[in-house]
Amino acid sequence: MSLTKQDIANTLVKKTELTQTQALALTNQFFDQIIETLKTGEEIKLSSFGNFVVREKTARPGRNPKTGEAVMSSDRKVVT
C-alpha cells in the first residue's frame, strides 16, 4: 500500500477541524522540515516510527538492466 501526502492530509481533515488546504499545507511543512534537517546532516528520530539518517555511498560498478552495459554508479548521499 502506498501512503501519499494527500492521504495524510485527508486523515487530518477527518480527525481535526482543519480545512483541506490547511491540512495539506501542514503535511507539506512537516516533510519540508524533515528534508531541511536531513540536508544539514542531522539524524531524525520519530518516536514509535523510525529513524532517518543520510549516508554516503561510494561509486561502484554496476550495469544497465535494459542493455546489460557496464556502468559506474557515482558517489551519492542516500536516506536510510
XYZ file of C-alpha atoms in Angstrom:
80
model
C 0.000 0.000 0.000
C 1.229 3.492 -0.819
C 0.626 6.397 1.516
C 0.672 9.834 -0.082
C 0.798 13.333 1.372
C -2.787 13.714 0.202
C -3.811 10.628 2.214
C -2.216 12.126 5.321
C -3.955 15.462 4.709
C -7.310 13.713 4.225
C -6.881 11.924 7.566
C -6.057 15.229 9.263
C -9.237 16.767 7.834
C -11.329 13.870 9.147
C -9.779 13.865 12.632
C -9.374 17.608 13.208
C -11.109 20.822 12.331
C -8.532 21.731 9.682
C -9.610 22.538 6.144
C -8.203 20.524 3.245
C -5.909 23.421 2.321
C -4.636 23.787 5.891
C -4.098 20.043 6.270
C -2.122 19.798 3.034
C -0.044 22.855 3.995
C 0.712 21.300 7.399
C 1.668 17.994 5.787
C 3.977 19.751 3.314
C 5.585 21.795 6.097
C 6.191 18.620 8.102
C 8.002 16.896 5.238
C 9.850 20.080 4.243
C 11.202 20.296 7.801
C 12.391 16.691 7.634
C 14.129 17.361 4.302
C 15.818 20.534 5.567
C 17.018 18.771 8.727
C 18.474 15.888 6.709
C 20.235 18.363 4.404
C 22.147 19.710 7.415
C 23.400 16.193 8.167
C 21.362 15.713 11.329
C 19.595 12.457 12.119
C 15.837 12.400 12.606
C 14.214 10.154 15.183
C 10.424 9.830 15.147
C 9.376 8.001 18.285
C 7.403 4.800 17.601
C 8.054 5.189 13.864
C 11.676 5.163 12.786
C 14.997 6.885 12.309
C 16.258 8.683 9.223
C 19.907 9.351 8.514
C 21.868 10.450 5.445
C 24.595 8.007 4.420
C 27.397 8.458 1.889
C 27.618 5.751 -0.771
C 30.772 5.376 -2.802
C 30.930 4.769 -6.540
C 30.655 1.131 -7.546
C 30.434 -0.905 -10.721
C 27.003 -1.879 -11.927
C 25.113 -2.496 -15.135
C 22.214 -1.076 -17.075
C 19.418 -3.683 -16.669
C 17.940 -2.845 -20.091
C 21.116 -3.113 -22.143
C 23.414 -5.103 -19.871
C 26.049 -2.404 -20.426
C 28.558 -1.987 -17.592
C 28.318 1.407 -15.891
C 29.875 3.016 -12.844
C 27.472 4.495 -10.295
C 28.530 7.844 -8.875
C 29.202 8.839 -5.270
C 25.924 9.859 -3.690
C 24.045 10.502 -0.498
C 21.018 8.381 0.408
C 18.466 8.500 3.206
C 18.106 5.285 5.197
